[in-house]
XYZ file of C-alpha atoms in Angstrom:
239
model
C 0.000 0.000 0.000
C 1.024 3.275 -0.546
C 2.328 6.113 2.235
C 2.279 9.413 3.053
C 6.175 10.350 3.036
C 8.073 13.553 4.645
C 11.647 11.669 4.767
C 13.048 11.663 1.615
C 12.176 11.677 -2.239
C 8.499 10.080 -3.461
C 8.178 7.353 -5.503
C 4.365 6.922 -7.361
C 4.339 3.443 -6.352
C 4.988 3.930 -3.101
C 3.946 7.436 -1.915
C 0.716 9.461 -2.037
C 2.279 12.878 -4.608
C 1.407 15.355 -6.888
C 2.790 15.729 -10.390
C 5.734 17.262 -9.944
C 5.879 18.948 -13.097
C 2.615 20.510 -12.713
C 4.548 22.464 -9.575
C 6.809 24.401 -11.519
C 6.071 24.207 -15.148
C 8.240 27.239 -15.586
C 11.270 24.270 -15.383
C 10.109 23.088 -19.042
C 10.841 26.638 -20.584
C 14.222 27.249 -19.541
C 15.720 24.010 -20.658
C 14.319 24.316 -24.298
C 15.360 27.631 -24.041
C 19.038 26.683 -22.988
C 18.801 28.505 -19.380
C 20.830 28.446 -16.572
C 18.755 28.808 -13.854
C 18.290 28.145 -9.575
C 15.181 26.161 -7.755
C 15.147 26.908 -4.182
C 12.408 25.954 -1.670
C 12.556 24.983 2.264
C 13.428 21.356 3.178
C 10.263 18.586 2.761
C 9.078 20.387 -0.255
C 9.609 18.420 -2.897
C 12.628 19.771 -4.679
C 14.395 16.316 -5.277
C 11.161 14.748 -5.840
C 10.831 16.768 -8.511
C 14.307 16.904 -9.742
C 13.944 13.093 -10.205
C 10.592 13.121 -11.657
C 11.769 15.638 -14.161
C 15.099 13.357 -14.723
C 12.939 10.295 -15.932
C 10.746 12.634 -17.910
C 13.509 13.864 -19.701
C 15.224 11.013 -20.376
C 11.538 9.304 -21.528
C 10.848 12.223 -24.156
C 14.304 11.372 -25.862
C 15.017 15.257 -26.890
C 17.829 15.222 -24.113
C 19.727 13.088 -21.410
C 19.364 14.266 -17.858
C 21.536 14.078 -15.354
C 21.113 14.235 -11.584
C 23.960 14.857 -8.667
C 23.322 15.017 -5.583
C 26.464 17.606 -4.210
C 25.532 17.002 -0.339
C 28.524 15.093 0.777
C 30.960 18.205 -0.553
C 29.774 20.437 2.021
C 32.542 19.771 4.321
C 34.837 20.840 1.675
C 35.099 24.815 1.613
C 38.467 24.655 0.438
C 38.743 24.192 -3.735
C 41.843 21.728 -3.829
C 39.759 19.464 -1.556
C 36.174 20.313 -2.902
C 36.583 20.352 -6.684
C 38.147 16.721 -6.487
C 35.293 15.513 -4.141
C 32.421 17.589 -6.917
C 34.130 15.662 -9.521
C 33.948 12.131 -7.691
C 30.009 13.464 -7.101
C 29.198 13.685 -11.334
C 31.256 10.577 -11.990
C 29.378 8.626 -9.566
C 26.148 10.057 -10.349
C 27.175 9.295 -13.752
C 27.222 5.606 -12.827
C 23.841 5.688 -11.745
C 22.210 7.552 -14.487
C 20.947 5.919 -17.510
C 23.332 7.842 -19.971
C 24.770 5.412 -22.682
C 28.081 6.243 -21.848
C 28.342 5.293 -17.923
C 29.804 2.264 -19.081
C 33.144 3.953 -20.586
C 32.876 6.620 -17.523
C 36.632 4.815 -15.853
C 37.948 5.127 -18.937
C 36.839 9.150 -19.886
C 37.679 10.372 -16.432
C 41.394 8.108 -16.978
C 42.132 11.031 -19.191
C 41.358 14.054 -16.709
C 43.158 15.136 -13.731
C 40.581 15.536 -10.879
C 43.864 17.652 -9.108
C 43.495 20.317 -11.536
C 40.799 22.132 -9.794
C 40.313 25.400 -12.161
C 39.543 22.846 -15.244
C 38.423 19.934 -14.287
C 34.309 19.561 -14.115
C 34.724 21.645 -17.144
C 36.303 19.263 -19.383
C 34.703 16.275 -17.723
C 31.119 17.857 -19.336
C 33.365 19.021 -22.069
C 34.252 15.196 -23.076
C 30.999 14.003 -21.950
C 28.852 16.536 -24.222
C 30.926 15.814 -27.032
C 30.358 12.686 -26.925
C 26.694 12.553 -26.445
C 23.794 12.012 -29.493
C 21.788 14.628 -27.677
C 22.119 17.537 -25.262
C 22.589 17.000 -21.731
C 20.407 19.112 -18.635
C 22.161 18.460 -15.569
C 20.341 19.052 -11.983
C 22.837 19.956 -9.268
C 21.066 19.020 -6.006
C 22.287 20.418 -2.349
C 24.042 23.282 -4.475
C 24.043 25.452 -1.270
C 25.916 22.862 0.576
C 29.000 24.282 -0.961
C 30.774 27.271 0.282
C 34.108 29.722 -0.017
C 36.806 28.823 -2.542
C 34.995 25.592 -3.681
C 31.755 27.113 -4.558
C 33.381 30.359 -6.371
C 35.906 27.786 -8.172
C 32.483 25.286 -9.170
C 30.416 28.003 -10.898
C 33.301 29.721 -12.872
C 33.735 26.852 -14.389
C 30.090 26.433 -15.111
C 30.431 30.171 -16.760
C 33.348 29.212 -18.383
C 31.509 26.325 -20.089
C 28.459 28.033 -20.782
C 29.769 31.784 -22.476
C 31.744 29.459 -24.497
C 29.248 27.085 -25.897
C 28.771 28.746 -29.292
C 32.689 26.942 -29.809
C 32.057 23.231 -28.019
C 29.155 21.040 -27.044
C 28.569 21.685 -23.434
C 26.065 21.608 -20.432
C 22.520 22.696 -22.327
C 20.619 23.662 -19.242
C 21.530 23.575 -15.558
C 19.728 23.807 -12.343
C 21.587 24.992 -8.943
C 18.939 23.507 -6.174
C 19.091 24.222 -2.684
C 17.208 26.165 0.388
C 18.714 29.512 -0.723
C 18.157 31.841 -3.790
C 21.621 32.484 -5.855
C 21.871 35.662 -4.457
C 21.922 34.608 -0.905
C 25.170 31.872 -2.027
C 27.315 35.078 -1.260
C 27.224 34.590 1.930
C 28.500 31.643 1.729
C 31.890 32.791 -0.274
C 34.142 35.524 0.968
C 34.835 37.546 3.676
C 33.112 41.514 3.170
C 37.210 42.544 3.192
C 37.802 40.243 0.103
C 36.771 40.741 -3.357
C 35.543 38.080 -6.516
C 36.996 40.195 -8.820
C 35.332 41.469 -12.094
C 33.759 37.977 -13.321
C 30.660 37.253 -11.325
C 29.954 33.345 -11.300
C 26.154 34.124 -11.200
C 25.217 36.263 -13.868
C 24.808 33.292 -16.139
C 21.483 32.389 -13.548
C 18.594 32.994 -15.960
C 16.445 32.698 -13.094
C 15.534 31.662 -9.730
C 12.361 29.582 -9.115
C 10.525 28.735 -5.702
C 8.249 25.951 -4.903
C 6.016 27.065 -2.975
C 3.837 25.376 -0.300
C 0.886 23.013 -1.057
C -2.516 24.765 -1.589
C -5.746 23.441 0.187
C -6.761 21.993 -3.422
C -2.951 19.969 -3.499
C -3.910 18.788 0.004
C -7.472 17.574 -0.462
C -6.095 15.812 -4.193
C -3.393 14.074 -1.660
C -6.212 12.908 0.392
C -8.110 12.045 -2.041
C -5.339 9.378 -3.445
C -5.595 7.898 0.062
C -9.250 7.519 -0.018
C -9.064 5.548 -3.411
C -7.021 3.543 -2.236
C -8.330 2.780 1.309
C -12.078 3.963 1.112
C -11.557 5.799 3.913
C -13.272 9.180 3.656
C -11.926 12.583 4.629
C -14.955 15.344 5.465
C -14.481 17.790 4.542
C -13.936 20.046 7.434
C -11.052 18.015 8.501
């Protein structure tokens, strides 16, 4: 029988859920349109739900591959020669999960790239990975906000990096940052006030940043209303 579930992700098999598309239909837009662009809601909203419902959507339409990464276990890594290696171990692994067509050959395309060289390295690992895709990949970086100071900064320049200079090589063809925070509150998170980023900002490349929000009364009574299908058990309405 299915559950009600506030502990992790939602399967439809499993849990009582909404569509998660239907939540943020805004998501659709911005990867046909090529965006770059942040989700951010509080914890036990859905966000991962619907990052994996949207995964297995993508990857069922057949226009793109999606990929999802989870970049949780990297927040104890602030500093970049420790963090970038441990972001890269993060995409190879949730390379190895996906259901890309090349996670097979994955030991033997990251062989070629030093993990060490933190200033290049998840670039040319999507670099060699877009180039040698059939179709364009959307990537959803999960727990984005996890990371923080030199290993954060050092992460999304080389996103920008990748992305000003896709008119020249296949790379990333929409991205998602998803976390608790907006983009804007990630600065935080980076320097000291005394310290500067210099003249190339690592978010202005963010298309936009998208909220869920809470569930309405109507989302509530259609969740109940799953669990009285399937158990007869009725709900009155005032309740």
């Amino acid at each position: 029988m299915r559950r009600f579930n506030t502990t992790g992700p939602c399967f439809p098999d499993e849990h009582y859920m909404l569509d998660a598309e239907s939540r943020l239909a805004e998501v659709q837009d911005l990867i046909h349109d090529e965006q770059y662009f942040v989700l951010h809601a509080a914890r036990q909203s859905g966000k991962t739900t619907l990052l994996n419902s949207l995964e297995q959507a993508i990857n069922r339409e057949g226009r793109y591959y999606a990929l999802y990464c989870s970049l949780e276990a990297v927040q104890a890594f602030p500093k970049p020669e420790d963090g970038i290696p441990q972001i890269f171990n993060c995409i190879v692994l949730a390379i190895k999960r996906s259901g890309l067509p090349l996670k097979v050959k994955i030991n033997e395309i990251v062989s070629e790239i030093d993990k060490n060289e933190i200033s290049t390295s998840v670039n040319e690992l999507f670099l060699t990975l877009c180039s040698m895709l059939d179709k364009p990949l959307v990537v959803f970086f999960d727990e984005a906000d996890c990371l923080s100071e030199g290993t954060i900064i050092t992460f999304l320049r080389q996103l920008r990096d990748g992305y000003i200079n896709r008119i020249r090589v296949k790379f990333i063809h929409s991205l998602a940052l998803v976390g608790m925070r907006n983009i804007r509150d990630y600065k935080g998170k980076l320097r000291k006030d005394t310290e500067t980023m210099g003249s190339a900002s690592p978010f202005n490349i963010v298309r936009k940043a998208l909220t869920l929000k809470n569930f309405t009364r109507n989302e509530i009574q259609a969740l109940y209303d799953q669990h009285t299908g399937d158990t007869g058990q009725i709900f009155e309405q005032e309740a």
